[in-house]
Tab-separated table of C-alpha atoms and ligand atoms in Angstrom:
chain	number	residue	atom	x	y	z
A	1	MET	CA	15.470	296.811	164.987
A	2	SER	CA	18.888	297.209	166.524
A	3	ARG	CA	19.299	299.983	169.057
A	4	PHE	CA	22.756	300.668	167.650
A	5	GLU	CA	23.928	302.729	164.741
A	6	VAL	CA	26.921	301.574	162.729
A	7	VAL	CA	29.575	304.164	161.828
A	8	ILE	CA	32.121	303.412	159.111
A	9	GLY	CA	34.864	305.462	157.489
A	10	LEU	CA	37.001	303.994	154.714
A	11	GLU	CA	40.580	304.584	153.658
A	12	VAL	CA	41.368	303.469	150.128
A	13	HIS	CA	44.858	303.236	148.689
A	14	ALA	CA	44.612	303.418	144.929
A	15	GLN	CA	47.763	302.905	142.891
A	16	LEU	CA	48.091	305.486	140.144
A	17	ASN	CA	49.118	304.052	136.776
A	18	THR	CA	51.935	306.482	136.104
A	19	LYS	CA	54.831	305.346	133.935
A	20	THR	CA	57.405	306.042	136.635
A	21	LYS	CA	57.493	306.032	140.418
A	22	MET	CA	56.391	308.880	142.702
A	23	PHE	CA	59.832	310.340	143.365
A	24	CYS	CA	62.233	308.744	140.875
A	25	GLY	CA	62.454	307.627	137.249
A	26	CYS	CA	62.085	303.871	137.906
A	27	ALA	CA	59.405	302.043	135.936
A	28	THR	CA	56.227	301.073	137.802
A	29	SER	CA	55.332	298.086	135.612
A	30	PHE	CA	54.928	294.628	137.115
A	31	GLY	CA	56.500	291.291	136.459
A	32	HIS	CA	60.123	292.349	136.498
A	33	THR	CA	62.966	290.524	138.237
A	34	GLN	CA	62.967	291.286	141.945
A	35	ASN	CA	64.623	294.607	142.760
A	36	ALA	CA	65.256	295.369	139.060
A	37	ASN	CA	63.146	298.534	139.121
A	38	THR	CA	65.153	300.378	141.720
A	39	CYS	CA	67.588	303.275	141.912
A	40	PRO	CA	69.410	305.230	144.622
A	41	VAL	CA	66.223	307.207	145.390
A	42	CYS	CA	63.850	304.297	145.985
A	43	LEU	CA	66.607	302.258	147.611
A	44	ALA	CA	67.153	305.214	149.962
A	45	LEU	CA	70.878	305.476	149.372
A	46	PRO	CA	72.465	308.400	151.225
A	47	GLY	CA	72.296	311.692	149.394
A	48	ALA	CA	69.704	310.644	146.788
A	49	LEU	CA	66.986	313.243	146.390
A	50	PRO	CA	63.296	312.721	145.543
A	51	VAL	CA	61.591	314.638	142.720
A	52	PRO	CA	57.741	314.612	142.674
A	53	ASN	CA	56.088	313.024	139.648
A	54	LYS	CA	54.028	315.465	137.569
A	55	GLU	CA	51.834	312.741	136.081
A	56	ALA	CA	50.759	311.677	139.583
A	57	PHE	CA	49.633	315.267	140.233
A	58	ALA	CA	47.792	315.402	136.902
A	59	LYS	CA	45.888	312.227	137.789
A	60	SER	CA	45.082	313.479	141.276
A	61	ILE	CA	43.668	316.711	139.855
A	62	ALA	CA	41.332	314.702	137.600
A	63	PHE	CA	40.249	312.671	140.611
A	64	GLY	CA	39.617	315.809	142.638
A	65	LYS	CA	37.444	317.172	139.865
A	66	ALA	CA	35.468	313.896	139.635
A	67	ILE	CA	34.586	313.984	143.353
A	68	ASN	CA	33.759	317.702	143.350
A	69	ALA	CA	36.629	318.464	145.658
A	70	THR	CA	38.963	321.355	146.240
A	71	VAL	CA	42.256	320.909	144.412
A	72	ASN	CA	44.955	322.749	146.306
A	73	LYS	CA	47.225	324.816	144.128
A	74	THR	CA	49.965	324.295	146.683
A	75	SER	CA	50.436	321.072	148.583
A	76	ILE	CA	53.086	319.831	150.973
A	77	PHE	CA	54.826	316.498	151.524
A	78	ASP	CA	55.483	315.153	155.003
A	79	ARG	CA	57.531	312.340	156.471
A	80	LYS	CA	55.720	309.609	158.335
A	81	ASN	CA	58.337	307.760	160.341
A	82	TYR	CA	58.133	304.050	161.001
A	83	PHE	CA	60.435	301.103	160.577
A	84	TYR	CA	59.543	298.088	158.485
A	85	PRO	CA	61.867	296.031	156.258
A	86	ASP	CA	59.960	296.831	153.061
A	87	SER	CA	60.568	300.555	153.590
A	88	PRO	CA	64.322	301.213	153.314
A	89	LYS	CA	64.086	304.897	154.227
A	90	ALA	CA	62.409	304.049	157.548
A	91	TYR	CA	59.851	306.690	156.683
A	92	GLN	CA	57.171	307.179	154.068
A	93	ILE	CA	56.779	310.376	152.104
A	94	THR	CA	53.111	311.270	152.299
A	95	GLN	CA	50.931	314.361	152.593
A	96	MET	CA	49.445	315.249	155.930
A	97	GLN	CA	49.075	318.956	156.610
A	98	LEU	CA	48.245	320.124	153.094
A	99	PRO	CA	47.129	317.382	150.673
A	100	ILE	CA	46.538	317.835	146.966
A	101	VAL	CA	42.786	317.133	147.227
A	102	GLU	CA	40.310	317.849	150.026
A	103	LYS	CA	36.611	318.354	150.805
A	104	GLY	CA	35.001	316.245	148.108
A	105	HIS	CA	32.041	313.902	147.986
A	106	LEU	CA	30.405	311.232	145.911
A	107	VAL	CA	26.861	309.911	145.660
A	108	ILE	CA	25.850	306.327	146.297
A	109	GLU	CA	22.573	304.621	145.428
A	110	LEU	CA	21.003	302.555	148.195
A	111	GLU	CA	18.951	299.348	147.833
A	112	ASP	CA	15.648	301.237	148.113
A	113	GLY	CA	16.618	303.542	145.240
A	114	THR	CA	17.412	306.570	147.371
A	115	GLN	CA	20.684	308.405	147.085
A	116	LYS	CA	23.132	309.417	149.756
A	117	THR	CA	26.114	311.762	149.656
A	118	ILE	CA	29.319	310.522	151.266
A	119	GLY	CA	31.982	313.037	152.206
A	120	ILE	CA	35.594	312.556	151.206
A	121	THR	CA	37.804	314.343	153.692
A	122	ILE	CA	41.014	314.224	151.713
A	123	ALA	CA	42.860	312.446	148.945
A	124	HIS	CA	46.613	312.693	149.268
A	125	LEU	CA	49.643	311.509	147.368
A	126	GLU	CA	52.137	309.137	148.895
A	127	GLU	CA	54.536	306.351	148.016
A	128	ASP	CA	53.908	302.633	148.298
A	129	ALA	CA	56.200	300.292	150.236
A	130	GLY	CA	58.036	297.284	148.799
A	131	LYS	CA	57.044	293.703	149.463
A	132	ASN	CA	58.340	291.228	152.033
A	133	ILE	CA	58.403	287.722	150.642
A	134	HIS	CA	58.459	284.970	153.238
A	135	GLU	CA	60.035	281.684	152.172
A	136	GLY	CA	60.408	278.965	154.752
A	137	ASP	CA	62.815	280.096	157.448
A	138	HIS	CA	63.891	283.307	155.766
A	139	SER	CA	62.374	286.399	154.228
A	140	LYS	CA	63.312	288.479	151.242
A	141	VAL	CA	62.548	292.063	150.347
A	142	ASP	CA	61.524	293.115	146.839
A	143	LEU	CA	61.634	296.879	146.351
A	144	ASN	CA	60.163	297.015	142.849
A	145	ARG	CA	56.924	298.399	144.272
A	146	ALA	CA	58.667	300.775	146.701
A	147	GLY	CA	57.898	304.314	145.594
A	148	THR	CA	54.895	303.508	143.388
A	149	PRO	CA	52.451	306.434	143.615
A	150	LEU	CA	49.371	305.946	145.744
A	151	LEU	CA	46.382	308.176	146.115
A	152	GLU	CA	45.023	307.626	149.612
A	153	ILE	CA	41.351	308.522	149.677
A	154	VAL	CA	39.873	309.039	153.139
A	155	SER	CA	36.118	309.151	153.634
A	156	GLU	CA	34.193	310.931	156.366
A	157	PRO	CA	32.607	308.538	158.890
A	158	ASP	CA	29.360	308.871	156.900
A	159	LEU	CA	28.680	305.228	156.073
A	160	ARG	CA	26.010	303.489	158.153
A	161	SER	CA	26.117	299.859	157.038
A	162	SER	CA	28.315	297.354	155.241
A	163	ASP	CA	26.030	297.734	152.198
A	164	GLU	CA	26.704	301.474	152.121
A	165	ALA	CA	30.423	300.794	152.456
A	166	ILE	CA	30.357	298.468	149.451
A	167	ALA	CA	28.289	300.909	147.383
A	168	TYR	CA	30.817	303.636	148.207
A	169	LEU	CA	33.787	301.458	147.273
A	170	LYS	CA	32.192	300.391	144.013
A	171	LYS	CA	31.495	304.002	143.093
A	172	LEU	CA	35.068	305.000	143.912
A	173	HIS	CA	36.354	302.027	141.959
A	174	SER	CA	34.275	302.966	138.976
A	175	ILE	CA	35.404	306.628	139.090
A	176	ILE	CA	39.066	305.555	139.024
A	177	ARG	CA	38.393	303.179	136.131
A	178	TYR	CA	36.483	305.839	134.175
A	179	LEU	CA	39.288	308.343	134.672
A	180	LYS	CA	41.796	305.630	133.712
A	181	ILE	CA	44.134	306.873	136.435
A	182	GLY	CA	44.626	303.365	137.883
A	183	ASP	CA	43.605	299.742	137.287
A	184	ALA	CA	41.908	299.536	140.683
A	185	ASN	CA	42.444	295.799	140.732
A	186	MET	CA	41.684	294.508	144.207
A	187	GLN	CA	43.246	291.066	143.794
A	188	GLU	CA	46.476	292.557	142.522
A	189	GLY	CA	46.532	295.124	145.292
A	190	SER	CA	46.154	298.268	143.229
A	191	PHE	CA	42.949	299.163	145.146
A	192	ARG	CA	43.288	298.425	148.861
A	193	CYS	CA	40.842	299.254	151.586
A	194	ASP	CA	41.081	299.722	155.351
A	195	ALA	CA	37.738	299.885	157.130
A	196	ASN	CA	37.279	301.902	160.330
A	197	VAL	CA	34.297	300.626	162.263
A	198	SER	CA	32.471	301.747	165.402
A	199	ILE	CA	28.984	301.558	166.847
A	200	ARG	CA	26.951	303.938	168.980
A	201	PRO	CA	23.499	303.968	170.562
A	202	LYS	CA	20.952	305.367	168.102
A	203	GLY	CA	20.420	309.062	168.599
A	204	ASP	CA	23.910	309.612	169.973
A	205	SER	CA	25.992	311.890	167.794
A	206	LYS	CA	29.413	311.458	169.293
A	207	LEU	CA	31.926	309.078	167.750
A	208	TYR	CA	32.836	305.983	169.740
A	209	THR	CA	36.046	303.968	169.658
A	210	ARG	CA	36.985	302.885	166.154
A	211	VAL	CA	38.650	299.678	165.160
A	212	GLU	CA	40.592	299.600	161.924
A	213	ILE	CA	40.495	296.451	159.772
A	214	LYS	CA	43.378	296.342	157.347
A	215	ASN	CA	44.033	295.229	153.803
A	216	ILE	CA	41.009	293.236	152.805
A	217	ASN	CA	41.238	292.190	149.182
A	218	SER	CA	37.718	291.706	147.856
A	219	PHE	CA	34.343	293.448	148.119
A	220	LYS	CA	32.878	290.281	149.600
A	221	PHE	CA	35.509	290.086	152.326
A	222	ILE	CA	35.165	293.775	153.181
A	223	GLN	CA	31.449	293.281	153.671
A	224	LYS	CA	32.033	290.206	155.867
A	225	ALA	CA	34.824	291.796	157.878
A	226	ILE	CA	32.662	294.847	158.668
A	227	GLU	CA	29.692	292.720	159.660
A	228	LEU	CA	31.833	290.560	161.950
A	229	GLU	CA	33.402	293.591	163.594
A	230	VAL	CA	30.031	295.298	164.133
A	231	GLN	CA	28.693	292.140	165.756
A	232	ARG	CA	31.765	291.824	167.983
A	233	GLN	CA	31.271	295.387	169.230
A	234	ILE	CA	27.519	294.956	169.771
A	235	ASP	CA	28.107	291.715	171.679
A	236	ALA	CA	30.684	293.418	173.874
A	237	TRP	CA	28.228	296.240	174.589
A	238	GLU	CA	25.356	293.856	175.378
A	239	ASP	CA	27.636	291.838	177.666
A	240	GLY	CA	28.729	294.952	179.513
A	241	VAL	CA	32.392	294.597	178.495
A	242	TYR	CA	32.515	297.244	175.742
A	243	ALA	CA	34.878	299.588	177.573
A	244	LYS	CA	37.219	296.754	178.415
A	245	GLU	CA	37.267	294.902	175.098
A	246	ILE	CA	36.837	297.500	172.421
A	247	CYS	CA	39.927	299.625	172.070
A	248	GLN	CA	41.417	301.606	169.226
A	249	GLU	CA	43.468	298.993	167.433
A	250	THR	CA	44.254	297.517	164.061
A	251	ARG	CA	42.714	294.125	163.334
A	252	LEU	CA	43.256	291.668	160.536
A	253	TYR	CA	40.472	289.829	158.763
A	254	ASP	CA	41.045	286.107	158.325
A	255	SER	CA	38.848	284.899	155.467
A	256	VAL	CA	39.538	281.238	156.215
A	257	LYS	CA	38.461	281.365	159.857
A	258	ASN	CA	36.002	284.184	159.091
A	259	GLU	CA	37.098	286.249	162.079
A	260	THR	CA	38.984	289.445	162.816
A	261	ARG	CA	41.857	289.411	165.260
A	262	SER	CA	44.076	291.968	166.850
A	263	MET	CA	47.228	292.835	164.935
A	264	ARG	CA	48.572	295.758	166.916
A	265	GLY	CA	47.479	298.686	168.988
A	266	LYS	CA	46.662	301.678	166.821
A	267	GLU	CA	49.413	304.225	166.599
A	268	GLY	CA	48.390	307.815	167.027
A	269	ALA	CA	49.708	310.538	164.723
A	270	ALA	CA	52.279	311.379	167.423
A	271	ASP	CA	53.872	307.942	167.102
A	272	TYR	CA	54.797	308.701	163.516
A	273	ARG	CA	56.593	311.941	164.344
A	274	TYR	CA	55.299	313.584	161.193
A	275	PHE	CA	57.302	316.548	159.973
A	276	PRO	CA	57.508	318.410	156.649
A	277	GLU	CA	59.683	316.557	154.123
A	278	PRO	CA	62.874	318.637	154.044
A	279	ASP	CA	63.973	317.333	150.624
A	280	ILE	CA	60.840	318.502	148.770
A	281	PRO	CA	59.733	322.125	148.849
A	282	PRO	CA	55.970	322.822	148.746
A	283	VAL	CA	54.632	321.950	145.291
A	284	THR	CA	52.747	324.740	143.534
A	285	LEU	CA	50.850	323.817	140.385
A	286	ASP	CA	50.310	326.303	137.614
A	287	ASP	CA	46.741	327.276	136.774
A	288	GLU	CA	47.057	326.028	133.231
A	289	MET	CA	47.832	322.511	134.417
A	290	ILE	CA	44.925	322.498	136.865
A	291	LYS	CA	42.631	323.706	134.102
A	292	THR	CA	43.754	321.110	131.563
A	293	CYS	CA	43.654	318.192	133.996
A	294	SER	CA	40.194	319.197	135.200
A	295	ILE	CA	38.725	318.288	131.830
A	296	ILE	CA	37.454	314.793	132.540
A	297	PRO	CA	35.307	312.282	130.621
A	298	GLU	CA	31.653	311.599	131.376
A	299	MET	CA	31.509	310.048	134.857
A	300	PRO	CA	29.339	307.050	135.846
A	301	ASP	CA	26.629	309.157	137.533
A	302	GLN	CA	26.207	311.419	134.506
A	303	LYS	CA	26.230	308.471	132.151
A	304	ARG	CA	23.601	306.730	134.218
A	305	GLU	CA	21.363	309.811	134.147
A	306	ARG	CA	21.807	310.054	130.382
A	307	TYR	CA	20.920	306.390	129.839
A	308	ILE	CA	17.744	306.854	131.874
A	309	LYS	CA	16.700	310.146	130.251
A	310	GLU	CA	17.903	309.771	126.678
A	311	ILE	CA	18.002	306.054	126.006
A	312	GLY	CA	15.020	305.330	128.221
A	313	ILE	CA	16.254	302.345	130.208
A	314	SER	CA	15.449	301.671	133.864
A	315	SER	CA	17.498	303.188	136.643
A	316	TYR	CA	18.551	299.709	137.779
A	317	ASP	CA	19.752	298.662	134.324
A	318	ALA	CA	21.511	301.975	133.844
A	319	GLY	CA	23.296	301.417	137.150
A	320	VAL	CA	24.527	297.974	136.105
A	321	LEU	CA	25.667	299.094	132.664
A	322	THR	CA	27.570	302.155	133.851
A	323	GLN	CA	29.466	300.528	136.680
A	324	GLU	CA	32.503	299.804	134.538
A	325	PRO	CA	33.546	301.949	131.562
A	326	GLU	CA	33.989	298.803	129.430
A	327	LEU	CA	30.382	297.761	130.077
A	328	ALA	CA	29.115	301.188	129.105
A	329	GLU	CA	31.257	301.176	125.992
A	330	PHE	CA	29.926	297.770	124.945
A	331	PHE	CA	26.353	298.911	125.519
A	332	GLU	CA	26.861	302.109	123.542
A	333	ASP	CA	28.341	300.018	120.737
A	334	LEU	CA	25.191	297.911	120.630
A	335	ILE	CA	23.047	301.034	120.463
A	336	SER	CA	25.182	302.508	117.692
A	337	HIS	CA	24.677	299.282	115.749
A	338	LYS	CA	20.979	300.133	115.882
A	339	ALA	CA	19.919	297.647	118.536
A	340	THR	CA	16.754	298.733	120.340
A	341	PRO	CA	17.615	299.767	123.924
A	342	LYS	CA	15.260	297.261	125.510
A	343	MET	CA	16.726	294.357	123.574
A	344	ALA	CA	20.291	295.576	124.054
A	345	VAL	CA	19.777	295.679	127.819
A	346	SER	CA	18.370	292.208	128.125
A	347	TRP	CA	20.729	290.567	125.655
A	348	MET	CA	23.690	292.219	127.226
A	349	SER	CA	22.984	292.240	130.946
A	350	VAL	CA	21.029	288.992	131.209
A	351	GLU	CA	22.195	286.744	128.381
A	352	LEU	CA	25.774	287.792	127.710
A	353	LEU	CA	26.864	288.816	131.220
A	354	GLY	CA	25.240	285.677	132.618
A	355	ARG	CA	27.271	283.517	130.264
A	356	LEU	CA	30.479	285.477	130.888
A	357	ASN	CA	29.964	285.089	134.603
A	358	LYS	CA	29.697	281.328	134.225
A	359	ILE	CA	33.032	281.044	132.476
A	360	GLY	CA	34.684	283.630	134.708
A	361	ALA	CA	35.274	286.086	131.853
A	362	SER	CA	34.742	289.833	131.840
A	363	ILE	CA	33.294	292.050	129.155
A	364	GLU	CA	36.841	292.875	128.020
A	365	THR	CA	37.641	289.218	127.408
A	366	SER	CA	34.206	288.364	126.011
A	367	PRO	CA	34.469	285.884	123.128
A	368	VAL	CA	31.394	287.572	121.632
A	369	SER	CA	32.034	291.135	120.466
A	370	SER	CA	29.469	293.931	120.587
A	371	GLN	CA	29.278	293.736	116.794
A	372	LYS	CA	28.318	290.070	116.883
A	373	LEU	CA	25.748	290.545	119.622
A	374	ALA	CA	24.231	293.427	117.668
A	375	LYS	CA	24.096	291.260	114.553
A	376	LEU	CA	22.370	288.496	116.503
A	377	MET	CA	19.728	290.980	117.598
A	378	THR	CA	19.089	292.137	114.050
A	379	ARG	CA	18.548	288.494	113.099
A	380	ILE	CA	15.798	288.267	115.723
A	381	GLU	CA	14.247	291.506	114.539
A	382	ASP	CA	14.240	290.564	110.855
A	383	ASN	CA	12.669	287.229	111.818
A	384	SER	CA	15.576	285.112	110.615
A	385	ILE	CA	15.612	283.360	113.979
A	386	SER	CA	13.383	283.183	117.030
A	387	ALA	CA	14.489	284.683	120.321
A	388	LYS	CA	14.713	281.183	121.715
A	389	ALA	CA	16.968	280.002	118.892
A	390	ALA	CA	19.115	283.112	119.369
A	391	LYS	CA	20.049	281.863	122.836
A	392	ASP	CA	21.391	278.660	121.285
A	393	VAL	CA	23.296	280.722	118.735
A	394	LEU	CA	24.792	282.797	121.547
A	395	ASP	CA	25.869	279.629	123.365
A	396	PHE	CA	27.558	278.499	120.175
A	397	LEU	CA	29.240	281.884	119.648
A	398	MET	CA	30.637	281.754	123.174
A	399	GLU	CA	32.601	278.668	122.215
A	400	ASN	CA	33.350	279.171	118.532
A	401	GLN	CA	34.971	282.024	116.667
A	402	ILE	CA	32.443	282.139	113.858
A	403	GLU	CA	30.209	284.748	112.212
A	404	VAL	CA	26.612	285.018	113.394
A	405	ASP	CA	25.016	284.002	110.072
A	406	GLN	CA	27.359	281.060	109.739
A	407	ALA	CA	26.443	279.912	113.232
A	408	ILE	CA	22.722	280.139	112.446
A	409	GLU	CA	23.314	278.141	109.284
A	410	LYS	CA	25.446	275.550	110.996
A	411	LEU	CA	22.928	275.021	113.791
A	412	GLY	CA	20.069	274.837	111.268
A	413	LEU	CA	18.099	277.411	113.205
A	414	LYS	CA	17.026	279.683	110.388
A	415	GLN	CA	13.389	280.490	110.885
A	416	ILE	CA	10.803	279.814	108.177
A	417	SER	CA	9.148	283.152	107.454
A	418	ASP	CA	8.140	282.311	103.925
A	419	ASP	CA	4.305	282.442	103.827
A	420	GLY	CA	4.048	279.662	101.243
A	421	ALA	CA	5.994	277.126	103.270
A	422	ILE	CA	4.117	277.910	106.464
A	423	GLU	CA	0.772	277.854	104.680
A	424	GLN	CA	1.472	274.246	103.645
A	425	ILE	CA	2.000	273.242	107.250
A	426	VAL	CA	-1.051	275.185	108.454
A	427	LEU	CA	-3.279	273.481	105.898
A	428	SER	CA	-1.922	270.066	106.801
A	429	VAL	CA	-2.561	270.663	110.515
A	430	ILE	CA	-6.142	271.790	109.744
A	431	GLN	CA	-6.707	268.717	107.665
A	432	LYS	CA	-5.432	266.354	110.343
A	433	ASN	CA	-7.591	267.770	113.132
A	434	PRO	CA	-11.171	268.082	111.862
A	435	SER	CA	-12.932	267.839	115.231
A	436	GLU	CA	-10.785	270.620	116.759
A	437	VAL	CA	-11.465	272.745	113.691
A	438	GLU	CA	-15.188	272.227	114.148
A	439	ALA	CA	-15.024	273.097	117.840
A	440	TYR	CA	-12.989	276.211	117.054
A	441	ARG	CA	-15.453	277.352	114.465
A	442	ALA	CA	-18.272	276.737	116.934
A	443	GLY	CA	-16.707	279.330	119.234
A	444	LYS	CA	-14.002	277.561	121.239
A	445	GLU	CA	-11.361	280.109	120.302
A	446	ALA	CA	-8.918	279.034	123.000
A	447	LEU	CA	-8.053	276.160	120.659
A	448	ILE	CA	-5.863	278.574	118.690
A	449	GLY	CA	-3.051	277.688	121.079
A	450	PHE	CA	-3.406	274.031	120.168
A	451	PHE	CA	-3.129	274.797	116.433
A	452	VAL	CA	-0.114	277.044	116.904
A	453	GLY	CA	1.522	274.270	118.923
A	454	GLN	CA	0.887	271.713	116.170
A	455	VAL	CA	2.304	273.983	113.460
A	456	MET	CA	5.398	274.763	115.521
A	457	LYS	CA	5.870	271.051	116.133
A	458	GLU	CA	5.652	270.179	112.450
A	459	SER	CA	8.075	272.983	111.553
A	460	LYS	CA	10.460	271.772	114.273
A	461	GLY	CA	10.094	275.120	116.005
A	462	LYS	CA	11.334	277.068	113.040
A	463	ALA	CA	8.126	278.680	111.801
A	464	ASN	CA	7.894	282.386	112.477
A	465	PRO	CA	5.184	282.615	115.173
A	466	ALA	CA	3.747	285.876	113.842
A	467	VAL	CA	3.221	284.375	110.386
A	468	VAL	CA	1.796	281.190	111.908
A	469	ASN	CA	-0.754	283.156	113.910
A	470	LYS	CA	-1.764	285.273	110.969
A	471	LEU	CA	-2.219	282.320	108.590
A	472	LEU	CA	-3.992	280.151	111.151
A	473	SER	CA	-6.646	282.712	111.953
A	474	GLU	CA	-7.184	283.281	108.231
A	475	LYS	CA	-7.508	279.600	107.350
A	476	LEU	CA	-9.560	278.621	110.390
A	477	LYS	CA	-12.167	281.289	109.597
A	478	SER	CA	-13.039	279.984	106.146
B	1	ADP	P1	44.577	306.899	160.430
B	1	ADP	O1	45.643	307.245	159.452
B	1	ADP	O2	44.976	306.993	161.837
B	1	ADP	O3	43.873	305.647	160.129
B	1	ADP	P2	42.852	308.669	159.101
B	1	ADP	O4	42.437	310.032	159.494
B	1	ADP	O5	43.688	308.457	157.898
B	1	ADP	O6	43.512	308.049	160.354
B	1	ADP	O7	41.576	307.779	158.888
B	1	ADP	C1	40.559	307.809	159.757
B	1	ADP	C2	39.380	307.124	159.107
B	1	ADP	O8	38.561	306.615	160.130
B	1	ADP	C3	38.516	308.058	158.300
B	1	ADP	O9	37.979	307.372	157.179
B	1	ADP	C4	37.422	308.422	159.286
B	1	ADP	O10	36.208	308.737	158.624
B	1	ADP	C5	37.263	307.157	160.042
B	1	ADP	N1	36.791	307.329	161.418
B	1	ADP	C6	37.223	308.219	162.324
B	1	ADP	N2	36.578	308.047	163.507
B	1	ADP	C7	35.729	307.007	163.326
B	1	ADP	C8	34.790	306.314	164.179
B	1	ADP	N3	34.609	306.638	165.457
B	1	ADP	N4	34.110	305.285	163.638
B	1	ADP	C9	34.298	304.919	162.374
B	1	ADP	N5	35.157	305.522	161.535
B	1	ADP	C10	35.870	306.546	162.000
B	2	MG	MG1	44.125	304.308	158.803
B	3	ZN	ZN1	63.867	304.415	141.827
C-alpha cells in the first residue's frame, strides 16, 4: 500500500454543437476552406461587437440540469488576456466571476461496484481559439474555429486515482452525448481534457502543489499521463527533492516517449488580468427559457437503474449498454422486437460489439441493424437454427447486406426440427451401435451423450438438440 494519496481535478473543454459561433453569426461546421468561416467579430476587427449566442445558453442550462447544478439566472462574461497567434483579439471572452452553471455533481461507479459523487465546481461558457498550422519553415493561422462555443467544466479535486478520473470523464462524455449538446469527439478535439495532479501523505487534508497536464486526446493517454505524473511526484518525494522539483507548472504528455515534460510555468489568475467584458452586459435569462431548457431526456444513470429494475439485467451489463445513447437505443430496439433481455444482452454486448470492435466500427456504423439482430434471435428461439449456427450467420451478415433468412438458407444452416427426419437418424444410430444400446439399457445412462453426439454427427450438426434428446430417450427405453 502506498503511503500517498493521489488528488486529481479535471478541466474539460466541450465544444457545443451550436449552428453559429459564440459571439457572431459565423457557421461552426468543419471542413471549410481555411478562414472562410470568419467575420469582423471573430477576426477581431476594430469596432466589431460580440453578441452572446442564445443556443449556447440553452445547451448549458440542459447540462446544468443534468449534473444537478445551480443555473444562474444572470451570468457575466470576462476577458482573459493573453497573446497567442491563434487568438486575434489577444484575449479570450470567458466567464470567471459569475458563470452560467455552478455547484453540480455527478456519480461514478468504481471497479468494486460502489458509487462515488464527484463535485463539479463550475461550468462556464467561453470561446475557442483558432488553429496554428505549422508547415516546414512557416506557420499559418486558420480562424475557422475561433469563437466556437466551449463549455469548460471544472471538477473539484475529488478524484483519487486515474481509474476514477477515467470513470468521471466517461460519465461526463456520456451526459453530453445523451443531451446531444456536443459530439464530444476526443480525436477531433471537441472534448478536451486537462488533468491537474498532486499527491499528499495519506491522512493529510491540505492540497499540495498541482501540476497541470494539457490537451491529452484519448482516455488511454489521460490514464497513462496521470499515472506517469503521480509516479514522478512520488519519486521526487521519496528522493527528498519534492520541494525542489515539483512546482506549479503546465506539462505536456508525449505519447511516443511516454513521458510528461515541462511546457511552461503555470500562470496565476493575476497574469491574465481578468476584467469584466465591457462589450457584453451581464446576461439575464428569462424564467421561461430556463424552465423549457431544463426538460432533459432520460440520463445514463436513470436509464441504467431502469434496465436493472425493469428489464432485469445485471448492473454491469446495464452500465455497458447505457454508456452511449446509440447503444441504449439499439438495445431498446432489440427489446421492442421482442428479444428476451438475457439473449439481447449477450448477442449485443458479446457477439455484435465484439465483431464491431474487430473491424473498428461503432454501433452507429454497424452493418447489422437492430432489426436483423432481433430476427436472428427469433430464429434461435423458434429452433430454425442453433445458437452455434447463429454465430456463423452473424459473421456472414457482418460482411453481406442480406436478409437473415436468406443468409441461413445460403449457408445451409437451417436446423432439422422435424420429428420424422430426426427419428430416422436416431433409429439408424441405435441400429449401428448395439453394444452401447445394451450397456445403456443395463444402466450406463452416461452413454446418452455418446448417442446425442452420433445423431448430431449424422445430421451434420443440424438436428435440433432438444428433439434429439427427447427422441433418443424414448427410443432407447423400448
Ligand atoms: P486554472 O484555470 O488555473 O487551471 P481552474 O480553477 O480552472 O484553474 O482549475 C483548477 C483545477 O485544478 C480544478 O479542477 C481543481 O479541482 C484542480 N485542483 C486544484 N488544486 C489541486 C491540487 N492541489 N491537486 C489536484 N487538483 C487540483
Ligand atoms: Mg487549467
Ligand atoms: Zn465570425
